Amino acid sequence: MEIKKIVRRLWMEYLLVWLLSLGIVVLYETGVMEEGTWAHDGRICYVLQTATILLTLCLIPVSLKMFSAVLNKRVLPLADTESKLLSYLHWSEIRLALMAIVALIGLSVYYTTLSSIGGLCALVGLLASFFCLPGEEKVKNELNLNNDEA
């Protein structure tokens, strides 16, 4: 697989995360999905907000640190460029999926509890996804590829 194809695929997946987040906002704001489903129940709001905060606090650092560790221990030692690129793609998708989970759950909690905690967690997840922005030079640098190998 070529670096350009990997970058294009990662960009499409990255945009999909943002479009799904935007889709949730549109669905709630237009009334297709009901806002404030759990807003009247303090216990459920507390549990949802606490779970969202813990999810954000765990998944964001784990996904960023995990990617770096996996890159050094599993991807870089691979012998051929093709397997490096496929493994890089796989772990990049996992990292982006963890960011998407935080953002989508945060938005859902924001709209079902009518509390800003979920919105802040979603915002943190979406902002952290900027670390996942793909680019040809970034891929080459992270995989220690020369222009000859790519």
C-alpha positions as protocol buffer text, in pm:
chain_id: "A"
residue {
  index: 1
  type: MET
  ca { x: 0 y: 0 z: 0 }
}
residue {
  index: 2
  type: GLU
  ca { x: 131 y: 345 z: -86 }
}
residue {
  index: 3
  type: ILE
  ca { x: 173 y: 626 z: 163 }
}
residue {
  index: 4
  type: LYS
  ca { x: -63 y: 846 z: -39 }
}
residue {
  index: 5
  type: LYS
  ca { x: -340 y: 585 z: -17 }
}
residue {
  index: 6
  type: ILE
  ca { x: -289 y: 548 z: 356 }
}
residue {
  index: 7
  type: VAL
  ca { x: -297 y: 925 z: 408 }
}
residue {
  index: 8
  type: ARG
  ca { x: -611 y: 957 z: 194 }
}
residue {
  index: 9
  type: ARG
  ca { x: -784 y: 678 z: 386 }
}
residue {
  index: 10
  type: LEU
  ca { x: -688 y: 828 z: 723 }
}
residue {
  index: 11
  type: TRP
  ca { x: -813 y: 1171 z: 612 }
}
residue {
  index: 12
  type: MET
  ca { x: -1147 y: 1020 z: 510 }
}
residue {
  index: 13
  type: GLU
  ca { x: -1177 y: 847 z: 846 }
}
residue {
  index: 14
  type: TYR
  ca { x: -1075 y: 1165 z: 1026 }
}
residue {
  index: 15
  type: LEU
  ca { x: -1342 y: 1363 z: 842 }
}
residue {
  index: 16
  type: LEU
  ca { x: -1594 y: 1089 z: 920 }
}
residue {
  index: 17
  type: VAL
  ca { x: -1534 y: 1137 z: 1293 }
}
residue {
  index: 18
  type: TRP
  ca { x: -1604 y: 1509 z: 1259 }
}
residue {
  index: 19
  type: LEU
  ca { x: -1908 y: 1449 z: 1039 }
}
residue {
  index: 20
  type: LEU
  ca { x: -2052 y: 1196 z: 1286 }
}
residue {
  index: 21
  type: SER
  ca { x: -2003 y: 1448 z: 1565 }
}
residue {
  index: 22
  type: LEU
  ca { x: -2171 y: 1716 z: 1358 }
}
residue {
  index: 23
  type: GLY
  ca { x: -2450 y: 1470 z: 1275 }
}
residue {
  index: 24
  type: ILE
  ca { x: -2522 y: 1412 z: 1644 }
}
residue {
  index: 25
  type: VAL
  ca { x: -2539 y: 1787 z: 1702 }
}
residue {
  index: 26
  type: VAL
  ca { x: -2776 y: 1833 z: 1406 }
}
residue {
  index: 27
  type: LEU
  ca { x: -3001 y: 1545 z: 1516 }
}
residue {
  index: 28
  type: TYR
  ca { x: -3041 y: 1686 z: 1866 }
}
residue {
  index: 29
  type: GLU
  ca { x: -3070 y: 2049 z: 1762 }
}
residue {
  index: 30
  type: THR
  ca { x: -3338 y: 1978 z: 1501 }
}
residue {
  index: 31
  type: GLY
  ca { x: -3546 y: 1775 z: 1744 }
}
residue {
  index: 32
  type: VAL
  ca { x: -3505 y: 1440 z: 1569 }
}
residue {
  index: 33
  type: MET
  ca { x: -3354 y: 1308 z: 1892 }
}
residue {
  index: 34
  type: GLU
  ca { x: -3497 y: 1425 z: 2222 }
}
residue {
  index: 35
  type: GLU
  ca { x: -3280 y: 1651 z: 2436 }
}
residue {
  index: 36
  type: GLY
  ca { x: -3272 y: 1623 z: 2814 }
}
residue {
  index: 37
  type: THR
  ca { x: -3386 y: 1263 z: 2842 }
}
residue {
  index: 38
  type: TRP
  ca { x: -3203 y: 1217 z: 3172 }
}
residue {
  index: 39
  type: ALA
  ca { x: -3189 y: 1581 z: 3286 }
}
residue {
  index: 40
  type: HIS
  ca { x: -3456 y: 1532 z: 3553 }
}
residue {
  index: 41
  type: ASP
  ca { x: -3276 y: 1243 z: 3727 }
}
residue {
  index: 42
  type: GLY
  ca { x: -2981 y: 1363 z: 3932 }
}
residue {
  index: 43
  type: ARG
  ca { x: -2835 y: 1018 z: 3996 }
}
residue {
  index: 44
  type: ILE
  ca { x: -2827 y: 918 z: 3631 }
}
residue {
  index: 45
  type: CYS
  ca { x: -2682 y: 1257 z: 3535 }
}
residue {
  index: 46
  type: TYR
  ca { x: -2409 y: 1214 z: 3795 }
}
residue {
  index: 47
  type: VAL
  ca { x: -2323 y: 862 z: 3678 }
}
residue {
  index: 48
  type: LEU
  ca { x: -2322 y: 959 z: 3309 }
}
residue {
  index: 49
  type: GLN
  ca { x: -2111 y: 1268 z: 3370 }
}
residue {
  index: 50
  type: THR
  ca { x: -1864 y: 1082 z: 3590 }
}
residue {
  index: 51
  type: ALA
  ca { x: -1835 y: 798 z: 3339 }
}
residue {
  index: 52
  type: THR
  ca { x: -1779 y: 1046 z: 3057 }
}
residue {
  index: 53
  type: ILE
  ca { x: -1507 y: 1227 z: 3250 }
}
residue {
  index: 54
  type: LEU
  ca { x: -1334 y: 901 z: 3339 }
}
residue {
  index: 55
  type: LEU
  ca { x: -1363 y: 780 z: 2981 }
}
residue {
  index: 56
  type: THR
  ca { x: -1206 y: 1101 z: 2856 }
}
residue {
  index: 57
  type: LEU
  ca { x: -931 y: 1095 z: 3118 }
}
residue {
  index: 58
  type: CYS
  ca { x: -846 y: 735 z: 3032 }
}
residue {
  index: 59
  type: LEU
  ca { x: -889 y: 706 z: 2656 }
}
residue {
  index: 60
  type: ILE
  ca { x: -720 y: 1025 z: 2538 }
}
residue {
  index: 61
  type: PRO
  ca { x: -383 y: 975 z: 2711 }
}
residue {
  index: 62
  type: VAL
  ca { x: -392 y: 599 z: 2658 }
}
residue {
  index: 63
  type: SER
  ca { x: -457 y: 634 z: 2286 }
}
residue {
  index: 64
  type: LEU
  ca { x: -180 y: 889 z: 2236 }
}
residue {
  index: 65
  type: LYS
  ca { x: 75 y: 708 z: 2454 }
}
residue {
  index: 66
  type: MET
  ca { x: -25 y: 364 z: 2323 }
}
residue {
  index: 67
  type: PHE
  ca { x: 28 y: 473 z: 1965 }
}
residue {
  index: 68
  type: SER
  ca { x: 377 y: 596 z: 2041 }
}
residue {
  index: 69
  type: ALA
  ca { x: 468 y: 278 z: 2229 }
}
residue {
  index: 70
  type: VAL
  ca { x: 323 y: 48 z: 1963 }
}
residue {
  index: 71
  type: LEU
  ca { x: 498 y: 243 z: 1692 }
}
residue {
  index: 72
  type: ASN
  ca { x: 836 y: 192 z: 1861 }
}
residue {
  index: 73
  type: LYS
  ca { x: 788 y: -168 z: 1974 }
}
residue {
  index: 74
  type: ARG
  ca { x: 582 y: -330 z: 1700 }
}
residue {
  index: 75
  type: VAL
  ca { x: 580 y: -121 z: 1384 }
}
residue {
  index: 76
  type: LEU
  ca { x: 935 y: 11 z: 1347 }
}
residue {
  index: 77
  type: PRO
  ca { x: 1106 y: -328 z: 1398 }
}
residue {
  index: 78
  type: LEU
  ca { x: 916 y: -476 z: 1101 }
}
residue {
  index: 79
  type: ALA
  ca { x: 1145 y: -560 z: 812 }
}
residue {
  index: 80
  type: ASP
  ca { x: 961 y: -453 z: 499 }
}
residue {
  index: 81
  type: THR
  ca { x: 798 y: -118 z: 423 }
}
residue {
  index: 82
  type: GLU
  ca { x: 464 y: -269 z: 319 }
}
residue {
  index: 83
  type: SER
  ca { x: 405 y: -434 z: 656 }
}
residue {
  index: 84
  type: LYS
  ca { x: 517 y: -116 z: 835 }
}
residue {
  index: 85
  type: LEU
  ca { x: 263 y: 88 z: 642 }
}
residue {
  index: 86
  type: LEU
  ca { x: -23 y: -156 z: 701 }
}
residue {
  index: 87
  type: SER
  ca { x: 55 y: -179 z: 1070 }
}
residue {
  index: 88
  type: TYR
  ca { x: 79 y: 199 z: 1092 }
}
residue {
  index: 89
  type: LEU
  ca { x: -262 y: 230 z: 927 }
}
residue {
  index: 90
  type: HIS
  ca { x: -413 y: -24 z: 1166 }
}
residue {
  index: 91
  type: TRP
  ca { x: -286 y: 148 z: 1480 }
}
residue {
  index: 92
  type: SER
  ca { x: -372 y: 495 z: 1348 }
}
residue {
  index: 93
  type: GLU
  ca { x: -730 y: 380 z: 1298 }
}
residue {
  index: 94
  type: ILE
  ca { x: -743 y: 243 z: 1652 }
}
residue {
  index: 95
  type: ARG
  ca { x: -612 y: 572 z: 1790 }
}
residue {
  index: 96
  type: LEU
  ca { x: -868 y: 771 z: 1593 }
}
residue {
  index: 97
  type: ALA
  ca { x: -1148 y: 535 z: 1698 }
}
residue {
  index: 98
  type: LEU
  ca { x: -1067 y: 595 z: 2065 }
}
residue {
  index: 99
  type: MET
  ca { x: -1089 y: 970 z: 2005 }
}
residue {
  index: 100
  type: ALA
  ca { x: -1418 y: 923 z: 1824 }
}
residue {
  index: 101
  type: ILE
  ca { x: -1562 y: 722 z: 2115 }
}
residue {
  index: 102
  type: VAL
  ca { x: -1483 y: 1007 z: 2354 }
}
residue {
  index: 103
  type: ALA
  ca { x: -1632 y: 1270 z: 2123 }
}
residue {
  index: 104
  type: LEU
  ca { x: -1950 y: 1083 z: 2037 }
}
residue {
  index: 105
  type: ILE
  ca { x: -2025 y: 968 z: 2391 }
}
residue {
  index: 106
  type: GLY
  ca { x: -1945 y: 1317 z: 2523 }
}
residue {
  index: 107
  type: LEU
  ca { x: -2189 y: 1477 z: 2281 }
}
residue {
  index: 108
  type: SER
  ca { x: -2457 y: 1223 z: 2366 }
}
residue {
  index: 109
  type: VAL
  ca { x: -2415 y: 1285 z: 2739 }
}
residue {
  index: 110
  type: TYR
  ca { x: -2418 y: 1660 z: 2679 }
}
residue {
  index: 111
  type: TYR
  ca { x: -2755 y: 1644 z: 2506 }
}
residue {
  index: 112
  type: THR
  ca { x: -2920 y: 1381 z: 2726 }
}
residue {
  index: 113
  type: THR
  ca { x: -2823 y: 1543 z: 3057 }
}
residue {
  index: 114
  type: LEU
  ca { x: -2826 y: 1909 z: 2942 }
}
residue {
  index: 115
  type: SER
  ca { x: -2501 y: 1959 z: 3131 }
}
residue {
  index: 116
  type: SER
  ca { x: -2188 y: 2110 z: 2982 }
}
residue {
  index: 117
  type: ILE
  ca { x: -1962 y: 1834 z: 3119 }
}
residue {
  index: 118
  type: GLY
  ca { x: -2031 y: 1605 z: 2823 }
}
residue {
  index: 119
  type: GLY
  ca { x: -1978 y: 1889 z: 2578 }
}
residue {
  index: 120
  type: LEU
  ca { x: -1642 y: 1973 z: 2732 }
}
residue {
  index: 121
  type: CYS
  ca { x: -1535 y: 1609 z: 2716 }
}
residue {
  index: 122
  type: ALA
  ca { x: -1645 y: 1591 z: 2352 }
}
residue {
  index: 123
  type: LEU
  ca { x: -1450 y: 1907 z: 2280 }
}
residue {
  index: 124
  type: VAL
  ca { x: -1139 y: 1759 z: 2443 }
}
residue {
  index: 125
  type: GLY
  ca { x: -1179 y: 1444 z: 2232 }
}
residue {
  index: 126
  type: LEU
  ca { x: -1219 y: 1642 z: 1910 }
}
residue {
  index: 127
  type: LEU
  ca { x: -927 y: 1869 z: 1991 }
}
residue {
  index: 128
  type: ALA
  ca { x: -710 y: 1568 z: 2075 }
}
residue {
  index: 129
  type: SER
  ca { x: -798 y: 1424 z: 1736 }
}
residue {
  index: 130
  type: PHE
  ca { x: -584 y: 1700 z: 1583 }
}
residue {
  index: 131
  type: PHE
  ca { x: -288 y: 1488 z: 1694 }
}
residue {
  index: 132
  type: CYS
  ca { x: -416 y: 1222 z: 1455 }
}
residue {
  index: 133
  type: LEU
  ca { x: -407 y: 1442 z: 1146 }
}
residue {
  index: 134
  type: PRO
  ca { x: -241 y: 1238 z: 873 }
}
residue {
  index: 135
  type: GLY
  ca { x: 16 y: 1364 z: 628 }
}
residue {
  index: 136
  type: GLU
  ca { x: 274 y: 1211 z: 398 }
}
residue {
  index: 137
  type: GLU
  ca { x: 569 y: 1373 z: 571 }
}
residue {
  index: 138
  type: LYS
  ca { x: 436 y: 1280 z: 912 }
}
residue {
  index: 139
  type: VAL
  ca { x: 402 y: 914 z: 811 }
}
residue {
  index: 140
  type: LYS
  ca { x: 752 y: 910 z: 662 }
}
residue {
  index: 141
  type: ASN
  ca { x: 900 y: 1070 z: 973 }
}
residue {
  index: 142
  type: GLU
  ca { x: 717 y: 842 z: 1217 }
}
residue {
  index: 143
  type: LEU
  ca { x: 819 y: 530 z: 1025 }
}
residue {
  index: 144
  type: ASN
  ca { x: 1174 y: 651 z: 960 }
}
residue {
  index: 145
  type: LEU
  ca { x: 1129 y: 606 z: 584 }
}
residue {
  index: 146
  type: ASN
  ca { x: 1357 y: 771 z: 335 }
}
residue {
  index: 147
  type: ASN
  ca { x: 1214 y: 901 z: 11 }
}
residue {
  index: 148
  type: ASP
  ca { x: 1372 y: 598 z: -161 }
}
residue {
  index: 149
  type: GLU
  ca { x: 1177 y: 345 z: 47 }
}
residue {
  index: 150
  type: ALA
  ca { x: 840 y: 519 z: 17 }
}
